[in-house]
XYZ file of C-alpha atoms in Angstrom:
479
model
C -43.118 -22.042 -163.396
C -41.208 -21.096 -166.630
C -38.898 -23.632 -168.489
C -36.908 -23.684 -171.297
C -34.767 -26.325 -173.131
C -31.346 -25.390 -174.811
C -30.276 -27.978 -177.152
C -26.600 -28.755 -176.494
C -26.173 -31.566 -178.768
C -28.523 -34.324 -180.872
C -28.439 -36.250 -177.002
C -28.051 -33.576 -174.649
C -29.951 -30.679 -173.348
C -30.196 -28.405 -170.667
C -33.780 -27.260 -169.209
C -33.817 -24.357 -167.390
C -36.062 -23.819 -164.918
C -37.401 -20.460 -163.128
C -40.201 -21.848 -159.893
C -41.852 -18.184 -158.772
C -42.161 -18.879 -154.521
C -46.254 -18.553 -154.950
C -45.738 -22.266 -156.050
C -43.641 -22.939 -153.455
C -46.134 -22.919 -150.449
C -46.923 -26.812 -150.609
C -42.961 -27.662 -150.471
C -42.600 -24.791 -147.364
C -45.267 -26.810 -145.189
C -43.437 -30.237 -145.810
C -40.544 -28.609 -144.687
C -41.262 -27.109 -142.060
C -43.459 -30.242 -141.006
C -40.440 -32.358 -141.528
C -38.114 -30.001 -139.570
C -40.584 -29.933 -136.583
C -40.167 -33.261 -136.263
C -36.178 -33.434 -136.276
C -35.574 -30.500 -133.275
C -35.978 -30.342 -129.653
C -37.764 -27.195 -128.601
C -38.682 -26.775 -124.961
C -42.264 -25.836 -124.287
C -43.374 -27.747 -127.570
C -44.410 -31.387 -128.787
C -42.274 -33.196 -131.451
C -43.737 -31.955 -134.637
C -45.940 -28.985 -133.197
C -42.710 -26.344 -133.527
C -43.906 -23.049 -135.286
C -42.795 -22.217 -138.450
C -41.413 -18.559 -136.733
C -39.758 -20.544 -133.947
C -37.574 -23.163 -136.497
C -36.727 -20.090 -138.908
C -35.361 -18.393 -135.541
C -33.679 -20.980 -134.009
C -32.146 -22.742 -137.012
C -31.779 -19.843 -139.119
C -33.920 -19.669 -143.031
C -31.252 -21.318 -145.038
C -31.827 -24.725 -143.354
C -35.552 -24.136 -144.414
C -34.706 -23.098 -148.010
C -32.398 -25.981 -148.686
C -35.190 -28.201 -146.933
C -37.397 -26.904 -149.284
C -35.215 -26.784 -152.920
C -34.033 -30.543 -151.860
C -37.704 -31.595 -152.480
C -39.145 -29.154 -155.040
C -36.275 -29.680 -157.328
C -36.829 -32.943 -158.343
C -40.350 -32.325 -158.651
C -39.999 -29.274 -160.907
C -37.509 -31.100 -162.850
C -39.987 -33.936 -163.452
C -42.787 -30.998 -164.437
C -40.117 -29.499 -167.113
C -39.216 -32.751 -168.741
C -43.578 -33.371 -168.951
C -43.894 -29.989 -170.065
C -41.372 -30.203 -173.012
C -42.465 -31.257 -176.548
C -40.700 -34.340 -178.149
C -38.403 -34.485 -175.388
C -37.461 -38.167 -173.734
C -34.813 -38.111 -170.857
C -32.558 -41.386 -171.151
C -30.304 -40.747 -168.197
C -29.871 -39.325 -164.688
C -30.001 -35.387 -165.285
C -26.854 -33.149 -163.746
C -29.063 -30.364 -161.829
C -27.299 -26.996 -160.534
C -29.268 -24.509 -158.538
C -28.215 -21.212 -160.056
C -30.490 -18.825 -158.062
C -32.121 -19.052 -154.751
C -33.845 -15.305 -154.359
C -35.691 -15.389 -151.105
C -39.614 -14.819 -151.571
C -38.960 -14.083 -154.845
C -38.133 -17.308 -157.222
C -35.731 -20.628 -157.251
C -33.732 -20.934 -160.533
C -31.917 -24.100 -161.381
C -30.549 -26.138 -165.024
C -30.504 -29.403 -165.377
C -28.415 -31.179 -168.028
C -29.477 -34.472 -169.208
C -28.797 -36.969 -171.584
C -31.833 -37.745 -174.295
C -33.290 -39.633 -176.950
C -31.745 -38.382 -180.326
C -34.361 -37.685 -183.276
C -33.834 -40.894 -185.771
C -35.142 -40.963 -189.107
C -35.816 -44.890 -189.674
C -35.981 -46.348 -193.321
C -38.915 -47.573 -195.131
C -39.505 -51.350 -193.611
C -41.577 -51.917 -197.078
C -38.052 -51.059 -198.518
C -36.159 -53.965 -196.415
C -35.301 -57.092 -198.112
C -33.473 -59.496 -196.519
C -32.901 -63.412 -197.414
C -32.418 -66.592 -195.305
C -31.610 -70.227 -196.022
C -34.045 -72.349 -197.372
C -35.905 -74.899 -194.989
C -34.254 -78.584 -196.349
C -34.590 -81.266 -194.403
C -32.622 -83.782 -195.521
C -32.795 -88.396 -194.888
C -29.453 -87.087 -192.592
C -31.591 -85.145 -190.125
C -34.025 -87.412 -189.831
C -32.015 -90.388 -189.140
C -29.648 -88.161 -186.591
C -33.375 -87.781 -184.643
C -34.702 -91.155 -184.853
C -30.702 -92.103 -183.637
C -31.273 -89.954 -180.565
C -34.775 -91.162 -179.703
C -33.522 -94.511 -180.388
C -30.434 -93.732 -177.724
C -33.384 -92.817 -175.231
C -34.591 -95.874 -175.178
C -31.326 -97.842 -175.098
C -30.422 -99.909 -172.601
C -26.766 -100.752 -170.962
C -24.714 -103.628 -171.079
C -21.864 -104.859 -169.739
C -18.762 -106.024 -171.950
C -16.008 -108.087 -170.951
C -13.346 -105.520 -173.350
C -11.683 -102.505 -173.496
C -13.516 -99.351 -173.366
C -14.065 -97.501 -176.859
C -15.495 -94.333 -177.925
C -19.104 -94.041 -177.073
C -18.600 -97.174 -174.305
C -20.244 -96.192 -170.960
C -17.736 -96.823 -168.457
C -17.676 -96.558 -164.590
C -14.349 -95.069 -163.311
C -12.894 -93.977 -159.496
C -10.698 -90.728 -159.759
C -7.833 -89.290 -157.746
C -5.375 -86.908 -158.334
C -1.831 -85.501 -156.511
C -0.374 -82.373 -156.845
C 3.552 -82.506 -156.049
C 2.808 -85.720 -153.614
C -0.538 -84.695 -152.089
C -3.967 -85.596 -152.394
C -6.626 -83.181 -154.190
C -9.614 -83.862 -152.303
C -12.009 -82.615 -154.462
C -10.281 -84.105 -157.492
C -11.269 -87.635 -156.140
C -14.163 -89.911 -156.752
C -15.775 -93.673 -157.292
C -18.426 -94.937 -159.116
C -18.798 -92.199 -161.618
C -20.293 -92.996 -164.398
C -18.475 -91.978 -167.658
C -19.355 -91.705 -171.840
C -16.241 -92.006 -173.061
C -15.664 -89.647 -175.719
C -18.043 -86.773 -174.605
C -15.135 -84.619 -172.914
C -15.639 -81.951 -170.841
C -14.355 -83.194 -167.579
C -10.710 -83.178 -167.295
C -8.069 -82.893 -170.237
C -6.790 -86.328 -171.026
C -9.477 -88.332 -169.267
C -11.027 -89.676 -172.960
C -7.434 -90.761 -174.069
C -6.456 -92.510 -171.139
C -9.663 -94.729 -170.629
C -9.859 -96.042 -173.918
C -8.281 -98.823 -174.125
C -8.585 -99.845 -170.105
C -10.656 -103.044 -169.171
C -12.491 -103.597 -165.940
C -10.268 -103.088 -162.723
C -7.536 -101.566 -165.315
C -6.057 -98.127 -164.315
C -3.641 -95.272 -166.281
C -2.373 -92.376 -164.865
C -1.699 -88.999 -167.085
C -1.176 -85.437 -166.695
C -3.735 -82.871 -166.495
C -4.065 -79.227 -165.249
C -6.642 -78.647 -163.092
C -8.783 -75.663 -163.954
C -11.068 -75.049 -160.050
C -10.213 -75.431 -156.663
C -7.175 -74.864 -154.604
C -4.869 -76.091 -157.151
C -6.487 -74.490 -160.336
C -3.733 -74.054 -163.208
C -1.852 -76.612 -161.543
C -0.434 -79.719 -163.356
C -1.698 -83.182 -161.642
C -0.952 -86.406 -161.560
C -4.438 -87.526 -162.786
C -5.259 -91.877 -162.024
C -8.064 -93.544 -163.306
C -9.460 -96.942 -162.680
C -12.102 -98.392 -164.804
C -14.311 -100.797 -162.664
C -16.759 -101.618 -165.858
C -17.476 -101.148 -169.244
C -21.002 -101.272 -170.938
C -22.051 -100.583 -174.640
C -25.482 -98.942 -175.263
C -27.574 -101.325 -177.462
C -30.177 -99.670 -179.013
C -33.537 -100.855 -180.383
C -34.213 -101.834 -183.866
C -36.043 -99.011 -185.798
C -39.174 -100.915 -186.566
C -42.878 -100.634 -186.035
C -42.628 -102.341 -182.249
C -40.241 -99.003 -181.528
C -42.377 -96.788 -183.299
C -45.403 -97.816 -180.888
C -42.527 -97.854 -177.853
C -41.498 -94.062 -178.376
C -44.641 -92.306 -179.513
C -47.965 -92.403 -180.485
C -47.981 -94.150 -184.359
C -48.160 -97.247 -185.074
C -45.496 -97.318 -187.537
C -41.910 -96.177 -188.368
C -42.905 -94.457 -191.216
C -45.811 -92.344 -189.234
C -43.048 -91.527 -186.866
C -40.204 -90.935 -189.327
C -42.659 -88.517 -191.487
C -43.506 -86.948 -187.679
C -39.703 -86.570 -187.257
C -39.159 -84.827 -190.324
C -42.466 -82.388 -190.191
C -40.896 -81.433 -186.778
C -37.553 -80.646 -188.365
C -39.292 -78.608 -190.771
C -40.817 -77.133 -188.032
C -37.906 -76.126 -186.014
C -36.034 -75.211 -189.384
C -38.784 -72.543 -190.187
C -38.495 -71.317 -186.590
C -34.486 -70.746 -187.528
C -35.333 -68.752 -190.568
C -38.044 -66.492 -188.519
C -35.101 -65.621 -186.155
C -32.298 -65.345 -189.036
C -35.344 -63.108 -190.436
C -35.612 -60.773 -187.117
C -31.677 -60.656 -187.289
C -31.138 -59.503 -190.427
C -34.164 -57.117 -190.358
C -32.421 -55.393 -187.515
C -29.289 -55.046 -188.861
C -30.808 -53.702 -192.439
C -32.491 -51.203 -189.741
C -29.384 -50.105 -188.147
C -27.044 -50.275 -190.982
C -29.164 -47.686 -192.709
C -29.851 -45.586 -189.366
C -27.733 -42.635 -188.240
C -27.898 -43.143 -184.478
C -26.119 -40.543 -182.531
C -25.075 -42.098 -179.251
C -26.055 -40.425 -175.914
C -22.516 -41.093 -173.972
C -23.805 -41.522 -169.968
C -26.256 -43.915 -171.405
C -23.084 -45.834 -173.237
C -20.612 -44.973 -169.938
C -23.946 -46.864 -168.007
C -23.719 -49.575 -169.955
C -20.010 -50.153 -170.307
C -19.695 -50.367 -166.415
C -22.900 -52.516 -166.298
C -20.840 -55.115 -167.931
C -17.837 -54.445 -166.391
C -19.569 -54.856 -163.110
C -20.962 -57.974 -163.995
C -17.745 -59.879 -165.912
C -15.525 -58.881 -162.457
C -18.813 -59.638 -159.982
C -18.045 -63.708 -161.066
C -14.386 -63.171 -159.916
C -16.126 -61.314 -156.368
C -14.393 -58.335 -157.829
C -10.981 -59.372 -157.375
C -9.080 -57.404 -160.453
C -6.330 -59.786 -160.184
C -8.162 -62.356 -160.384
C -9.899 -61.094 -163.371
C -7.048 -60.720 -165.284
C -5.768 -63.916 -164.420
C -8.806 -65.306 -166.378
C -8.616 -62.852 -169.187
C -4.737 -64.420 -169.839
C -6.139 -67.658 -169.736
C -8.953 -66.562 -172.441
C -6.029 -64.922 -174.307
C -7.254 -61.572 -174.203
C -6.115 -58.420 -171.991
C -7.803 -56.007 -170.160
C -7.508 -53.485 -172.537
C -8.745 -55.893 -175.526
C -11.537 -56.675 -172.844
C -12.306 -52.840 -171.904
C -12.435 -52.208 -176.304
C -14.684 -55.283 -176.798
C -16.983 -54.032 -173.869
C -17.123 -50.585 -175.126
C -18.158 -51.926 -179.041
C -20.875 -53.888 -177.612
C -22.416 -51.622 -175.526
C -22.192 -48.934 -178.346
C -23.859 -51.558 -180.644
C -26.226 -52.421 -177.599
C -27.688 -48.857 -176.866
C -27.872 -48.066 -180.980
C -30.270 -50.965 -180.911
C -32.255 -49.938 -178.024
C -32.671 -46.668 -179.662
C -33.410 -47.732 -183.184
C -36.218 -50.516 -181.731
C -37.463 -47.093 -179.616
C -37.730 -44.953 -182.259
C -39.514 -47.526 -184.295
C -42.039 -48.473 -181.479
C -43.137 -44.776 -181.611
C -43.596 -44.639 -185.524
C -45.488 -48.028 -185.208
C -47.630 -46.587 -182.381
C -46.428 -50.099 -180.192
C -47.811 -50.211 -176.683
C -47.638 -53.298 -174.356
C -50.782 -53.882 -172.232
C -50.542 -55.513 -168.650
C -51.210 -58.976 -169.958
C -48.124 -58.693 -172.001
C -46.241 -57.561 -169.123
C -47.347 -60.442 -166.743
C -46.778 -62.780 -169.533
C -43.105 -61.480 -169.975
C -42.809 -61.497 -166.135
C -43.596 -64.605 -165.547
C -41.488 -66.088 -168.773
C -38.050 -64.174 -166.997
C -38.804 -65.545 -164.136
C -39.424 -69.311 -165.276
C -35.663 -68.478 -166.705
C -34.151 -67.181 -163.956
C -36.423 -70.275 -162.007
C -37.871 -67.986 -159.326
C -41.600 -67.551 -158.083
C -42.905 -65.045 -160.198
C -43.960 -62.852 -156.848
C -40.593 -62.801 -155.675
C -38.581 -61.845 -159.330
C -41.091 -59.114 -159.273
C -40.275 -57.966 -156.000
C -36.228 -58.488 -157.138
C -36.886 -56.681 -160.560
C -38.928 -53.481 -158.544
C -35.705 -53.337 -156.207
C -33.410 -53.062 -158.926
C -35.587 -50.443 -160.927
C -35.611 -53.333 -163.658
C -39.513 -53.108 -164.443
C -39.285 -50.348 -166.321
C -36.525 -52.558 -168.379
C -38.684 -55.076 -168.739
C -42.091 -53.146 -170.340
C -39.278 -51.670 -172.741
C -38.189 -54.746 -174.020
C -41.383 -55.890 -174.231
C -42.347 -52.345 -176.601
C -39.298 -53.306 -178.529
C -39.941 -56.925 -179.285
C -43.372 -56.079 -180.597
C -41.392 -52.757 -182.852
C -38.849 -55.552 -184.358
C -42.071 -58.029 -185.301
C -43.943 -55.267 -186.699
C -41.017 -55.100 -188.325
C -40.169 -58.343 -189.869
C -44.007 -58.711 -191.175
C -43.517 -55.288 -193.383
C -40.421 -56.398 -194.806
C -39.710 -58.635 -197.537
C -38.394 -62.212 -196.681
C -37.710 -64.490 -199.229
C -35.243 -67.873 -198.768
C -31.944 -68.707 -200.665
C -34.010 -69.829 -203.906
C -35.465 -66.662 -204.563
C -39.055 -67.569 -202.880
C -41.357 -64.972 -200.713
C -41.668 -66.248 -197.190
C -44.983 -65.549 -195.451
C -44.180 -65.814 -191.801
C -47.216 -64.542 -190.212
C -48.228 -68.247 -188.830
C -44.690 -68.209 -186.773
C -44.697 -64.321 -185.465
C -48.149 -65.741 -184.002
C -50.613 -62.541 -183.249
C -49.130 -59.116 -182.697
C -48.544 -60.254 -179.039
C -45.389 -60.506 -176.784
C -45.247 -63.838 -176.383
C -46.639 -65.744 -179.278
C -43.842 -65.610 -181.388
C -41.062 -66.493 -178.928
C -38.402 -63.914 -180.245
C -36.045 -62.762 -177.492
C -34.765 -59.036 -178.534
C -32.858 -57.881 -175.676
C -32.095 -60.012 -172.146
C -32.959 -57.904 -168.630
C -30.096 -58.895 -166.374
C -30.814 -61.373 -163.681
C -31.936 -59.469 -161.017
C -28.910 -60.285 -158.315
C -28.894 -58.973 -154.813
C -30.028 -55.905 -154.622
C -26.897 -54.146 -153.306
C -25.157 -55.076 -155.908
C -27.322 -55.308 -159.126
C -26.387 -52.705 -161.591
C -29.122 -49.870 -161.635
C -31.183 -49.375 -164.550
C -30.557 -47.080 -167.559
C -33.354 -44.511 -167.171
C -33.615 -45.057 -171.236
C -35.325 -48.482 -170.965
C -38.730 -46.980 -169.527
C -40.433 -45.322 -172.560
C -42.827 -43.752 -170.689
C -41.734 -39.452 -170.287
C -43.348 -38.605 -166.988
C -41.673 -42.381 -165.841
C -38.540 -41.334 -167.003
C -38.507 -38.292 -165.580
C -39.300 -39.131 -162.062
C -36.801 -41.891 -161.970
C-alpha cells in the first residue's frame, strides 16, 4: 500500500491512498463469504456458493463494492498509523477515486487534525491569587451554621418574621379555576429563603397562626406557566429556631473537643483549609489562561461545528426539542436565538482551543494515564451522575464517551504538571508551594475538574463523541 499526506491547511489534510489488489485477497474472501450467505442459489447450501457462481450471477461490481466497503476503512486506519506526527481529530471525508480491476483501489480521505502548537515556557508563567485570610467573620458564620444544626424549633404565639419557620397550606386560581398542582398543606416554610413562588416571603410576614393573604404571582411550570395567579396563603404556625449557646457543653455536643476554643481553632484551620483549596483552583485557572493567551491555536472547524451542535443538541433536548419552545425560554432569559447561537459558538471555540492546548502539552510532558486512573475517574463520574459504576461504563462505551473520558483524564494530569512548574505566589507578593494540595502526580488526588464528559443520556440520543478526545492515533483512526 502507498500513502501520502497533502497538507491542506494547519488542521486539515488529505491522505491519499493507492491499495495494489495482492493485498486485497483477505477482504475478497470476506466478501465473498458474506455474499454467500445473503443469495439463494439452487443446488447449494447458504454460505457454500462459489466465488465463480456469485461473480456470474450477481455480476463483479457487487463483489468490488463488497470488498472497498470493508478495506477502506481499514486502509484508512493503516494510512493515518503509517503517517508521522499526524493525529486525526474528526470523522475523515473519504472518496474512492479509482477502482482498476485486478490492478489497484485508489481513494483520498480528507480529515480534520491536530494543528502543530508551540506552547510557552511553564517555568516562564507567573500568575498570582488572593491570599488565604481567614478572618473572626468566617469563623463565627461556621460556628452560626453548626450552631443552626443543632437548633431546635419552637412555636411562637406572633407574627411570622424573617428567618421564622412557618407552616403554610397553598392554593392558587387562574381566571376562577383551581391549579392543582399549585396547591398544598402542611408545608413547611423559612421565611425569607425565597425560591418558591414570587411574593410568597412578603406576604407571610406579618401573618399569625390561622392568618391568610392572598397576592399575585406568575407561575413559572405546569399548565399555566407565565400565567398570573391569584396566589392564597394560610399560615397554620409559626416557630423561631433557638439555637444553643456557644459554650464548652456545645463544643462536646457537635464534635469531638472538649472546648469552644478547640473547636473554634478546628473551624478556622478548616477554613484555611478550604481557602488554600480556592487558591489551588484560582492557580489551575489562571495557569490555563496564561497558557492559552500566549498560544496560537488554529481551530480545526468540524471539530468546532461538532461541538457547537453538541450544545445545541443538549440546551433544546431539555425543551424535548421543541424550537418554539426554546425560544420561548430564551425571551424569558432575555436573550435571542441568535445571541444564543453567538454565545454557543464562542464557547465551543474557547472549549476546543483548550482541549488542544492541554493535548499538546500532555505530549511535551510525556502524560499517560494508567488503568487505575481510569477506573478511579470512572467510578468518580459515575458517583456524579449517581449510577452503578458497571452500568455508566456500559452508557459511556455506547456513546463512544470512553475515549472522552481517558482524554480528560491525560489533560488533567498536563494542567497539574502544569501548575507545579509555574510560579504561584498570593496577593502579598509570597511564593506558594502547592505540592501538598495537587497531592501525587495522580488523577484523582488533587480533585481538579478540567473538562466535564457529558452525562451519558440515552443512547439514541446522546451526542457522539469528537474523535479528538481519544489521544491515542491508531484509536483515533479506527473510530
Amino acid at each position: 500500500m502507498k500513502s501520502t499526506v497533502e497538507r491542506l491547511s494547519p488542521t486539515r489534510v488529505r491522505i491519499n491512498v493507492e491499495v495494489p489488489f495482492d493485498e486485497l485477497k483477505p477482504d475478497f474472501d470476506r466478501a465473498y463469504k458474506k455474499i454467500a450467505q445473503q443469495v439463494k442459489v439452487p443446488g447449494f447450501r447458504p454460505g457454500k456458493v462459489p466465488a465463480r457462481i456469485i461473480e456470474a450471477r450477481l455480476g463483479r461490481g457487487v463483489v468490488l463494492e463488497e470488498v472497498v466497503n470493508g478495506a477502506v476503512p481499514a486502509k484508512y486506519s493503516e494510512a493515518v498509523t503509517a503517517a508521522e506526527d499526524l493525529t486525526p481529530i474528526g470523522r475523515p471525508d473519504i472518496e474512492v477515486t479509482e477502482i482498476a480491476d485486478n490492478d489497484k483501489i485508489s481513494f483520498t480521505a480528507e480529515v480534520d487534525v491536530r494543528p502543530e502548537i508551540t506552547l510557552p515556557d511553564l517555568d516562564s508563567l507567573t500568575v498570582t491569587v488572593d491570599d488565604v485570610e481567614v478572618t473572626d467573620a468566617d469563623v463565627d458564620e461556621q460556628l452560626e451554621n453548626l450552631r443552626a444544626r443543632f437548633g431546635t424549633l419552637t412555636g411562637v404565639d406572633r407574627p411570622a418574621a424573617k428567618d421564622d419557620f412557618v407552616l403554610i397550606d397553598l392554593s392558587a386560581t387562574v381566571d376562577g379555576k383551581d391549579v392543582e398542582e399549585a396547591q398544598t398543606s402542611g408545608f413547611s416554610y423559612q421565611v425569607g429563603q425565597g425560591g418558591l413562588i414570587d411574593g410568597l416571603d412578603e406576604a407571610v410576614q406579618g401573618l399569625s397562626a390561622d392568618e391568610s393573604r392572598t397576592f399575585t404571582s406568575t407561575l413559572v411550570a405546569g399548565e399555566y406557566a407565565d400565567k398570573d395567579a391569584e396566589i392564597t396563603v394560610k399560615v397554620t404556625a409559626v416557630k423561631e429556631r433557638q439555637l444553643p449557646d456557644a459554650d464548652d457543653e456545645f463544643a462536646q455536643l457537635a464534635s469531638e473537643f472538649d472546648t469552644l476554643d478547640e473547636l473554634t481553632a478546628d473551624l478556622r484551620e478548616r477554613m484555611g483549609n478550604v481557602k488554600r483549596m480556592e487558591q489551588v483552583t484560582a492557580a489551575r485557572d489562571k495557569v490555563l489562561d496564561a497558557i492559552t493567551s500566549a498560544t496560537e491555536v488554529p481551530l480545526p472547524e468540524s471539530v468546532v461545528a461538532a461541538e457547537v451542535d453538541s450544545r445545541v443538541h443538549d440546551a433544546i433536548h431539555r425543551f424535548e426539542h421543541d424550537e418554539d419552545a426554546f425560544a420561548e425560554f430564551l425571551t424569558t432569559q432575555g436573550q435571542t436565538r441568535e445571541e444564543f447561537d453567538t454565545e454557543a459558538r464562542e464557547e465551543s471555540e474557547k472549549s476546543v482551543r483548550t482541549r488542544l492546548v492541554l493535548d499538546a502539552l500532555a505530549d511535551a510532558e510525556q502524560i499517560s494515564v494508567n488503568d487505575q486512573e481510569l477506573t478511579e475517574r470512572i467510578v468518580y463520574q459515575a458517583r456524579e451522575y449517581q449510577m452503578p459504576p458497571e452500568e455508566f461504563v456500559r452508557r459511556i462505551q455506547e456513546a463512544g464517551q470512553l475515549g472522552a473520558i481517558y482524554a480528560d483524564v491525560r489533560r488533567s494530569k498536563a494542567l497539574i504538571a502544569a501548575v507545579r512548574a509555574a510560579t504561584v505566589t498570593d496577593a502579598s507578593g509570597n511564593a506558594l508551594d502547592l505540592s501538598d494540595l495537587l497531592g501525587e502526580d495522580d488523577a484523582e488526588g488533587d480533585g481538579i475538574e478540567v473538562l466535564e464528559v457529558p452525562a451519558p443520556e440515552d443512547t439514541d440520543d446522546a451526542p457522539e463523541a469528537v474523535e479528538g478526545e481519544t489521544t491515542e492515533k491508531t484509536a483515533t483512526a479506527s473510530s
